[in-house]
Amino acid sequence: MTVQDPPGRYSRRRALAFGAVGLTAGTLGAGAGVAGANIAENNPPAGPGSRFAGKVVLITGATSGIGEATARAMAGEGAKVVFCGRRLELGQQVEASVRSAGGDATFVRADVRSENEVRDLVDGCVSRHGRLDIAVNNAGIESPRAARLHEQSMTDMEEVWRTNVGGVFLGMKYQIPRMLAQGGGSIINTASISAEVGFATIAPYNSSKHAVASLTKVAALEYAADRIRINAFAPGAVDTPMLRRAAAAFGVSYDQIAQDYPIKRIVRPEEIAAVVMWLASDESSAMAGTDVDASGGYLAG
Ligand SMILES: NC(=O)c1ccc[n+]([C@@H]2O[C@H](COP(=O)([O-])OP(=O)(O)OC[C@H]3O[C@@H](n4cnc5c(N)ncnc54)[C@H](OP(=O)(O)O)[C@@H]3O)[C@@H](O)[C@H]2O)c1
């Protein structure tokens, strides 16, 4: 706890933003390190449909978590999904799983910190499918450690910014020309409630997500007249490996985390995928430059 954080506020402002994890936390298995998971039980993933039939969708960071759920849901509604991540085996597993369910998904190993790899990812997607209709710039990492600003390292700042900000910047830099050439498209960037309010001890993550919201607004203004809609969404606490790492690092249970959200539960990745799909679809045709609160009401308080 930092000296200026009043009790009670601390957990809300730091741990529950989960922008930082202990350096040794590592990736935990489902439920490891958390007690009493308070996850919605009755929210089935999107069923088979054709809302995105024939649409070409590129997703960064879909080897796990929100990106994976979005890839599965998009493919389940007829999209041709190309997705990336750094973990080869996991990416191939997700690809095979989507295909075995009848979907169209292609995993490309790519690191969003590399301009060449992001450019090749976008080029490869268009080479394969002939166009790019929807892009979801989702790849992200948490702060490597919790610390007040004067104790943060430039190394951690650069690492988080290169992934969270650089990845979104590079994604849009190479996606937008393709969409300009074909007369439009929809881009969705993964921000966070951490893009909208400050959270103590996680300067790298918190500032990076503010930058994602900023990039989203700037790009939305620049390309709205070209029929490219660009929006972001702001998850709160979602049951993914990132949240599990953070919960373990901070020693808090899912039930404790859930108490800081008006809906009093942890959101499932499939619920976030539904928000992404709505933002990607023409159903949200009036939206541009937004950061949609998908936290279960955190930002309303
Ligand atoms: N879970 C939450 O409660 C929550 C709340 C607010 C915002 N978010 C945001 O949601 C996004 C997804 O996170 P998640 O919760 O789903 O966690 P996650 O399961 O850890 O997923 C993160 C994804 O990003 C990928 N990634 C990370 N660095 C990358 C890089 N340099 N190049 C390419 N891919 C990279 C990871 O793949 P590889 O490891 O295979 O590279 C993984 O697929 C992040 O932007 C995160 O900040 C999450």
Tab-separated table of C-alpha atoms and ligand atoms in Angstrom:
chain	number	residue	atom	x	y	z
A	1	MET	CA	0.000	0.000	0.000
A	2	THR	CA	1.342	3.394	-0.845
A	3	VAL	CA	1.316	6.089	1.795
A	4	GLN	CA	-1.181	8.287	0.043
A	5	ASP	CA	-3.738	5.586	-0.641
A	6	PRO	CA	-6.509	5.445	1.943
A	7	PRO	CA	-7.482	1.899	2.976
A	8	GLY	CA	-10.155	0.458	0.759
A	9	ARG	CA	-9.350	2.788	-2.053
A	10	TYR	CA	-5.972	1.115	-2.463
A	11	SER	CA	-7.237	-2.205	-3.721
A	12	ARG	CA	-9.610	-0.520	-6.109
A	13	ARG	CA	-6.960	1.794	-7.454
A	14	ARG	CA	-4.171	-0.689	-7.782
A	15	ALA	CA	-4.883	-4.379	-7.577
A	16	LEU	CA	-8.197	-4.295	-9.315
A	17	ALA	CA	-6.812	-2.451	-12.268
A	18	PHE	CA	-4.430	-5.401	-12.487
A	19	GLY	CA	-1.958	-3.411	-14.457
A	20	ALA	CA	0.935	-4.859	-12.563
A	21	VAL	CA	2.037	-8.294	-11.514
A	22	GLY	CA	4.873	-9.646	-9.466
A	23	LEU	CA	7.875	-10.480	-11.564
A	24	THR	CA	7.715	-14.116	-10.584
A	25	ALA	CA	3.976	-14.614	-10.872
A	26	GLY	CA	4.165	-16.260	-14.260
A	27	THR	CA	1.241	-17.671	-16.150
A	28	LEU	CA	-1.149	-19.558	-13.951
A	29	GLY	CA	-3.619	-22.235	-14.798
A	30	ALA	CA	-7.307	-21.518	-14.687
A	31	GLY	CA	-8.321	-20.606	-11.186
A	32	ALA	CA	-4.837	-20.956	-9.742
A	33	GLY	CA	-4.113	-18.437	-7.036
A	34	VAL	CA	-7.685	-17.227	-6.876
A	35	ALA	CA	-10.464	-18.333	-4.646
A	36	GLY	CA	-14.183	-18.441	-5.144
A	37	ALA	CA	-14.286	-17.425	-8.781
A	38	ASN	CA	-17.322	-15.236	-9.227
A	39	ILE	CA	-17.832	-15.635	-12.918
A	40	ALA	CA	-21.132	-15.376	-14.728
A	41	GLU	CA	-22.470	-18.878	-15.154
A	42	ASN	CA	-25.154	-18.335	-17.681
A	43	ASN	CA	-23.664	-16.382	-20.518
A	44	PRO	CA	-23.257	-18.795	-23.395
A	45	PRO	CA	-20.825	-17.768	-26.114
A	46	ALA	CA	-22.231	-16.531	-29.383
A	47	GLY	CA	-23.773	-19.417	-31.237
A	48	PRO	CA	-23.367	-20.262	-34.891
A	49	GLY	CA	-24.484	-17.429	-37.093
A	50	SER	CA	-23.614	-15.427	-40.152
A	51	ARG	CA	-23.362	-11.864	-38.895
A	52	PHE	CA	-19.766	-11.687	-40.155
A	53	ALA	CA	-20.069	-14.056	-43.099
A	54	GLY	CA	-17.212	-13.440	-45.497
A	55	LYS	CA	-15.743	-10.610	-43.438
A	56	VAL	CA	-11.977	-10.653	-43.051
A	57	VAL	CA	-10.962	-9.997	-39.451
A	58	LEU	CA	-7.437	-9.449	-38.134
A	59	ILE	CA	-6.878	-9.765	-34.366
A	60	THR	CA	-3.607	-9.131	-32.553
A	61	GLY	CA	-2.999	-11.033	-29.333
A	62	ALA	CA	-5.464	-13.899	-29.732
A	63	THR	CA	-3.468	-16.822	-28.374
A	64	SER	CA	-5.376	-16.441	-25.095
A	65	GLY	CA	-7.917	-14.368	-23.210
A	66	ILE	CA	-10.071	-11.693	-24.802
A	67	GLY	CA	-8.418	-12.017	-28.209
A	68	GLU	CA	-8.907	-15.776	-28.291
A	69	ALA	CA	-12.569	-15.462	-27.307
A	70	THR	CA	-13.060	-12.831	-29.992
A	71	ALA	CA	-11.389	-14.980	-32.620
A	72	ARG	CA	-13.611	-17.919	-31.720
A	73	ALA	CA	-16.767	-15.815	-31.677
A	74	MET	CA	-15.993	-14.043	-34.940
A	75	ALA	CA	-15.190	-17.330	-36.678
A	76	GLY	CA	-18.369	-18.769	-35.206
A	77	GLU	CA	-20.313	-16.049	-36.989
A	78	GLY	CA	-18.732	-16.657	-40.360
A	79	ALA	CA	-15.646	-14.423	-40.345
A	80	LYS	CA	-12.315	-15.343	-41.866
A	81	VAL	CA	-10.026	-14.674	-38.932
A	82	VAL	CA	-6.303	-14.056	-39.037
A	83	PHE	CA	-4.733	-13.676	-35.624
A	84	CYS	CA	-1.311	-13.307	-34.043
A	85	GLY	CA	0.624	-13.754	-30.851
A	86	ARG	CA	4.130	-14.829	-29.919
A	87	ARG	CA	3.340	-18.276	-28.479
A	88	LEU	CA	3.534	-20.575	-31.486
A	89	GLU	CA	2.133	-23.736	-29.937
A	90	LEU	CA	-0.802	-21.961	-28.330
A	91	GLY	CA	-1.596	-20.103	-31.547
A	92	GLN	CA	-1.602	-23.329	-33.500
A	93	GLN	CA	-3.870	-24.935	-30.908
A	94	VAL	CA	-6.386	-22.100	-31.130
A	95	GLU	CA	-6.277	-22.239	-34.923
A	96	ALA	CA	-6.871	-25.999	-34.949
A	97	SER	CA	-9.666	-25.703	-32.410
A	98	VAL	CA	-11.494	-23.037	-34.407
A	99	ARG	CA	-11.123	-25.059	-37.583
A	100	SER	CA	-12.351	-28.235	-35.967
A	101	ALA	CA	-15.484	-26.307	-34.989
A	102	GLY	CA	-15.994	-25.382	-38.646
A	103	GLY	CA	-14.520	-21.892	-38.498
A	104	ASP	CA	-11.904	-20.190	-40.655
A	105	ALA	CA	-8.884	-19.064	-38.637
A	106	THR	CA	-5.219	-18.612	-39.467
A	107	PHE	CA	-2.535	-18.109	-36.851
A	108	VAL	CA	0.512	-16.033	-37.756
A	109	ARG	CA	3.312	-15.781	-35.255
A	110	ALA	CA	3.984	-12.060	-34.957
A	111	ASP	CA	5.239	-9.704	-32.277
A	112	VAL	CA	3.421	-6.373	-32.298
A	113	ARG	CA	6.596	-4.626	-31.095
A	114	SER	CA	8.152	-5.292	-34.485
A	115	GLU	CA	7.171	-2.976	-37.326
A	116	ASN	CA	8.257	-5.530	-39.924
A	117	GLU	CA	6.217	-8.291	-38.313
A	118	VAL	CA	3.086	-6.139	-38.038
A	119	ARG	CA	3.432	-5.008	-41.654
A	120	ASP	CA	3.919	-8.621	-42.781
A	121	LEU	CA	0.942	-9.703	-40.683
A	122	VAL	CA	-1.353	-7.200	-42.383
A	123	ASP	CA	0.105	-7.884	-45.837
A	124	GLY	CA	-0.240	-11.619	-45.295
A	125	CYS	CA	-3.856	-11.263	-44.236
A	126	VAL	CA	-4.724	-9.293	-47.362
A	127	SER	CA	-2.722	-11.654	-49.584
A	128	ARG	CA	-4.597	-14.596	-48.161
A	129	HIS	CA	-8.120	-13.208	-48.172
A	130	GLY	CA	-7.988	-10.271	-50.597
A	131	ARG	CA	-9.127	-7.594	-48.136
A	132	LEU	CA	-9.320	-6.473	-44.524
A	133	ASP	CA	-12.712	-5.519	-43.141
A	134	ILE	CA	-12.184	-5.481	-39.378
A	135	ALA	CA	-9.067	-5.151	-37.231
A	136	VAL	CA	-8.904	-5.689	-33.475
A	137	ASN	CA	-5.709	-4.352	-31.925
A	138	ASN	CA	-5.820	-6.258	-28.689
A	139	ALA	CA	-2.299	-7.454	-27.817
A	140	GLY	CA	-1.249	-6.112	-24.449
A	141	ILE	CA	0.794	-6.774	-21.346
A	142	GLU	CA	0.520	-5.620	-17.751
A	143	SER	CA	3.077	-3.614	-15.784
A	144	PRO	CA	5.861	-5.965	-14.703
A	145	ARG	CA	5.708	-4.686	-11.113
A	146	ALA	CA	3.766	-2.401	-8.818
A	147	ALA	CA	5.692	0.652	-7.689
A	148	ARG	CA	5.330	4.346	-7.223
A	149	LEU	CA	6.462	6.407	-10.161
A	150	HIS	CA	9.904	7.310	-8.835
A	151	GLU	CA	10.587	3.605	-8.385
A	152	GLN	CA	9.464	2.628	-11.873
A	153	SER	CA	12.162	1.773	-14.393
A	154	MET	CA	12.518	3.152	-17.870
A	155	THR	CA	12.904	-0.435	-19.038
A	156	ASP	CA	9.413	-1.313	-17.800
A	157	MET	CA	7.957	1.891	-19.234
A	158	GLU	CA	9.459	1.146	-22.640
A	159	GLU	CA	8.424	-2.504	-22.632
A	160	VAL	CA	4.785	-1.811	-21.775
A	161	TRP	CA	4.564	1.149	-24.142
A	162	ARG	CA	6.187	-0.725	-27.029
A	163	THR	CA	3.563	-3.455	-26.753
A	164	ASN	CA	0.425	-1.613	-25.669
A	165	VAL	CA	0.915	1.668	-27.515
A	166	GLY	CA	3.394	0.721	-30.220
A	167	GLY	CA	1.373	-2.356	-31.104
A	168	VAL	CA	-1.832	-0.364	-31.549
A	169	PHE	CA	-0.011	2.367	-33.450
A	170	LEU	CA	1.709	-0.071	-35.826
A	171	GLY	CA	-1.472	-2.065	-36.268
A	172	MET	CA	-3.457	0.962	-37.384
A	173	LYS	CA	-0.540	2.321	-39.435
A	174	TYR	CA	-0.638	-0.742	-41.689
A	175	GLN	CA	-4.341	-1.591	-41.472
A	176	ILE	CA	-5.620	1.856	-42.430
A	177	PRO	CA	-4.045	2.053	-45.924
A	178	ARG	CA	-5.718	-1.251	-46.782
A	179	MET	CA	-9.057	0.033	-45.598
A	180	LEU	CA	-8.611	3.338	-47.426
A	181	ALA	CA	-7.926	1.408	-50.621
A	182	GLN	CA	-11.087	-0.674	-50.285
A	183	GLY	CA	-13.335	2.182	-49.168
A	184	GLY	CA	-13.808	1.564	-45.451
A	185	GLY	CA	-13.510	-0.702	-42.483
A	186	SER	CA	-13.818	-0.960	-38.730
A	187	ILE	CA	-10.978	-0.904	-36.210
A	188	ILE	CA	-11.366	-1.722	-32.534
A	189	ASN	CA	-8.577	-1.105	-30.036
A	190	THR	CA	-8.431	-2.748	-26.625
A	191	ALA	CA	-8.177	-0.006	-24.032
A	192	SER	CA	-9.232	-0.472	-20.391
A	193	ILE	CA	-10.894	1.316	-17.527
A	194	SER	CA	-7.233	2.172	-16.941
A	195	ALA	CA	-7.532	4.442	-19.976
A	196	GLU	CA	-10.170	6.532	-18.244
A	197	VAL	CA	-9.063	6.892	-14.613
A	198	GLY	CA	-5.754	6.846	-12.804
A	199	PHE	CA	-4.553	3.822	-10.843
A	200	ALA	CA	-1.688	4.214	-8.394
A	201	THR	CA	1.477	2.102	-8.788
A	202	ILE	CA	1.001	1.068	-12.389
A	203	ALA	CA	2.275	4.062	-14.335
A	204	PRO	CA	3.490	2.050	-17.346
A	205	TYR	CA	0.179	0.268	-17.901
A	206	ASN	CA	-2.110	3.117	-16.905
A	207	SER	CA	-0.378	5.649	-19.114
A	208	SER	CA	-0.202	3.191	-21.997
A	209	LYS	CA	-3.944	2.643	-21.957
A	210	HIS	CA	-4.598	6.383	-21.844
A	211	ALA	CA	-2.432	6.539	-24.967
A	212	VAL	CA	-4.520	3.823	-26.626
A	213	ALA	CA	-7.652	5.893	-26.028
A	214	SER	CA	-5.863	8.925	-27.437
A	215	LEU	CA	-4.677	7.116	-30.560
A	216	THR	CA	-8.211	5.859	-31.049
A	217	LYS	CA	-9.652	9.382	-30.946
A	218	VAL	CA	-6.982	10.862	-33.206
A	219	ALA	CA	-7.344	8.118	-35.799
A	220	ALA	CA	-11.146	8.213	-35.623
A	221	LEU	CA	-11.093	11.927	-36.442
A	222	GLU	CA	-8.638	11.481	-39.278
A	223	TYR	CA	-10.442	8.632	-41.041
A	224	ALA	CA	-14.133	8.921	-40.173
A	225	ALA	CA	-14.859	10.665	-43.480
A	226	ASP	CA	-13.138	7.787	-45.267
A	227	ARG	CA	-15.705	5.378	-43.815
A	228	ILE	CA	-13.204	3.814	-41.436
A	229	ARG	CA	-14.747	3.709	-37.980
A	230	ILE	CA	-12.255	3.458	-35.142
A	231	ASN	CA	-13.318	2.779	-31.561
A	232	ALA	CA	-11.962	1.306	-28.363
A	233	PHE	CA	-13.499	-0.569	-25.473
A	234	ALA	CA	-12.678	-0.513	-21.784
A	235	PRO	CA	-12.829	-3.840	-19.946
A	236	GLY	CA	-12.612	-3.921	-16.156
A	237	ALA	CA	-11.919	-7.349	-14.668
A	238	VAL	CA	-12.121	-10.168	-17.197
A	239	ASP	CA	-11.302	-13.807	-16.467
A	240	THR	CA	-8.123	-14.197	-18.521
A	241	PRO	CA	-4.554	-15.272	-17.814
A	242	MET	CA	-3.695	-11.600	-17.253
A	243	LEU	CA	-6.240	-11.239	-14.456
A	244	ARG	CA	-5.189	-14.555	-12.929
A	245	ARG	CA	-1.568	-13.391	-12.839
A	246	ALA	CA	-2.594	-10.111	-11.241
A	247	ALA	CA	-4.890	-11.734	-8.682
A	248	ALA	CA	-2.130	-14.099	-7.645
A	249	ALA	CA	0.443	-11.319	-7.494
A	250	PHE	CA	-1.754	-9.126	-5.315
A	251	GLY	CA	-3.084	-12.000	-3.219
A	252	VAL	CA	-6.719	-11.171	-3.920
A	253	SER	CA	-9.511	-13.554	-4.829
A	254	TYR	CA	-11.919	-13.123	-7.690
A	255	ASP	CA	-14.678	-12.587	-5.122
A	256	GLN	CA	-12.739	-9.679	-3.636
A	257	ILE	CA	-12.083	-8.165	-7.038
A	258	ALA	CA	-15.723	-8.537	-8.021
A	259	GLN	CA	-16.848	-6.393	-5.092
A	260	ASP	CA	-15.374	-3.273	-6.681
A	261	TYR	CA	-17.584	-3.601	-9.742
A	262	PRO	CA	-21.261	-2.684	-9.703
A	263	ILE	CA	-22.195	-5.994	-11.338
A	264	LYS	CA	-20.326	-7.808	-8.516
A	265	ARG	CA	-18.759	-10.429	-10.703
A	266	ILE	CA	-15.862	-11.064	-13.026
A	267	VAL	CA	-16.735	-10.709	-16.680
A	268	ARG	CA	-16.147	-13.607	-19.057
A	269	PRO	CA	-14.021	-13.107	-22.180
A	270	GLU	CA	-17.006	-14.129	-24.296
A	271	GLU	CA	-18.963	-11.174	-22.968
A	272	ILE	CA	-16.172	-8.851	-24.074
A	273	ALA	CA	-16.055	-10.542	-27.463
A	274	ALA	CA	-19.730	-9.646	-27.857
A	275	VAL	CA	-18.897	-5.970	-27.268
A	276	VAL	CA	-16.063	-6.125	-29.782
A	277	MET	CA	-18.337	-7.714	-32.353
A	278	TRP	CA	-20.977	-5.068	-31.853
A	279	LEU	CA	-18.375	-2.314	-32.257
A	280	ALA	CA	-17.049	-4.048	-35.356
A	281	SER	CA	-20.458	-4.431	-36.938
A	282	ASP	CA	-22.662	-1.934	-38.726
A	283	GLU	CA	-24.934	-2.035	-35.675
A	284	SER	CA	-22.608	0.549	-34.138
A	285	SER	CA	-22.484	2.694	-37.265
A	286	ALA	CA	-23.022	5.904	-35.278
A	287	MET	CA	-19.936	5.358	-33.114
A	288	ALA	CA	-16.461	6.741	-33.778
A	289	GLY	CA	-13.615	7.604	-31.426
A	290	THR	CA	-15.287	6.136	-28.346
A	291	ASP	CA	-13.911	4.028	-25.502
A	292	VAL	CA	-16.907	1.908	-24.581
A	293	ASP	CA	-17.173	0.968	-20.905
A	294	ALA	CA	-17.317	-2.830	-20.810
A	295	SER	CA	-16.491	-3.163	-17.122
A	296	GLY	CA	-19.900	-3.757	-15.620
A	297	GLY	CA	-20.292	-0.188	-14.464
A	298	TYR	CA	-16.939	0.688	-12.915
A	299	LEU	CA	-16.699	3.992	-14.750
A	300	ALA	CA	-20.222	4.982	-13.779
A	301	GLY	CA	-19.206	5.410	-10.152
B	1	LIG	N1	-8.301	-9.252	-18.445
B	1	LIG	C1	-8.712	-8.069	-18.061
B	1	LIG	O1	-9.328	-7.949	-16.981
B	1	LIG	C2	-8.434	-6.837	-18.902
B	1	LIG	C3	-8.979	-5.615	-18.488
B	1	LIG	C4	-8.737	-4.470	-19.238
B	1	LIG	C5	-7.983	-4.556	-20.410
B	1	LIG	N2	-7.467	-5.753	-20.787
B	1	LIG	C6	-6.690	-5.786	-22.034
B	1	LIG	O2	-7.143	-6.838	-22.844
B	1	LIG	C7	-6.112	-7.218	-23.747
B	1	LIG	C8	-5.993	-8.718	-23.746
B	1	LIG	O3	-5.539	-9.149	-22.466
B	1	LIG	P1	-6.109	-10.461	-21.759
B	1	LIG	O4	-6.725	-10.040	-20.489
B	1	LIG	O5	-6.908	-11.262	-22.730
B	1	LIG	O6	-4.748	-11.180	-21.348
B	1	LIG	P2	-3.918	-12.353	-22.013
B	1	LIG	O7	-4.679	-13.625	-21.990
B	1	LIG	O8	-2.585	-12.290	-21.349
B	1	LIG	O9	-3.807	-11.947	-23.551
B	1	LIG	C9	-2.853	-11.057	-24.040
B	1	LIG	C10	-2.636	-11.373	-25.502
B	1	LIG	O10	-1.712	-10.415	-26.048
B	1	LIG	C11	-0.695	-11.124	-26.711
B	1	LIG	N3	0.543	-10.363	-26.714
B	1	LIG	C12	1.189	-9.807	-25.656
B	1	LIG	N4	2.313	-9.215	-26.069
B	1	LIG	C13	2.382	-9.395	-27.415
B	1	LIG	C14	3.314	-9.027	-28.411
B	1	LIG	N5	4.429	-8.323	-28.127
B	1	LIG	N6	3.066	-9.372	-29.702
B	1	LIG	C15	1.955	-10.079	-30.001
B	1	LIG	N7	1.042	-10.463	-29.111
B	1	LIG	C16	1.260	-10.127	-27.825
B	1	LIG	C17	-0.582	-12.454	-25.977
B	1	LIG	O11	-0.053	-13.437	-26.833
B	1	LIG	P3	1.438	-14.038	-26.698
B	1	LIG	O12	1.777	-14.106	-25.245
B	1	LIG	O13	1.296	-15.367	-27.372
B	1	LIG	O14	2.310	-13.093	-27.456
B	1	LIG	C18	-2.042	-12.751	-25.709
B	1	LIG	O15	-2.631	-13.376	-26.824
B	1	LIG	C19	-4.859	-6.478	-23.270
B	1	LIG	O16	-4.633	-5.351	-24.093
B	1	LIG	C20	-5.211	-6.043	-21.863
B	1	LIG	O17	-4.504	-4.901	-21.451
B	1	LIG	C21	-7.666	-6.891	-20.058
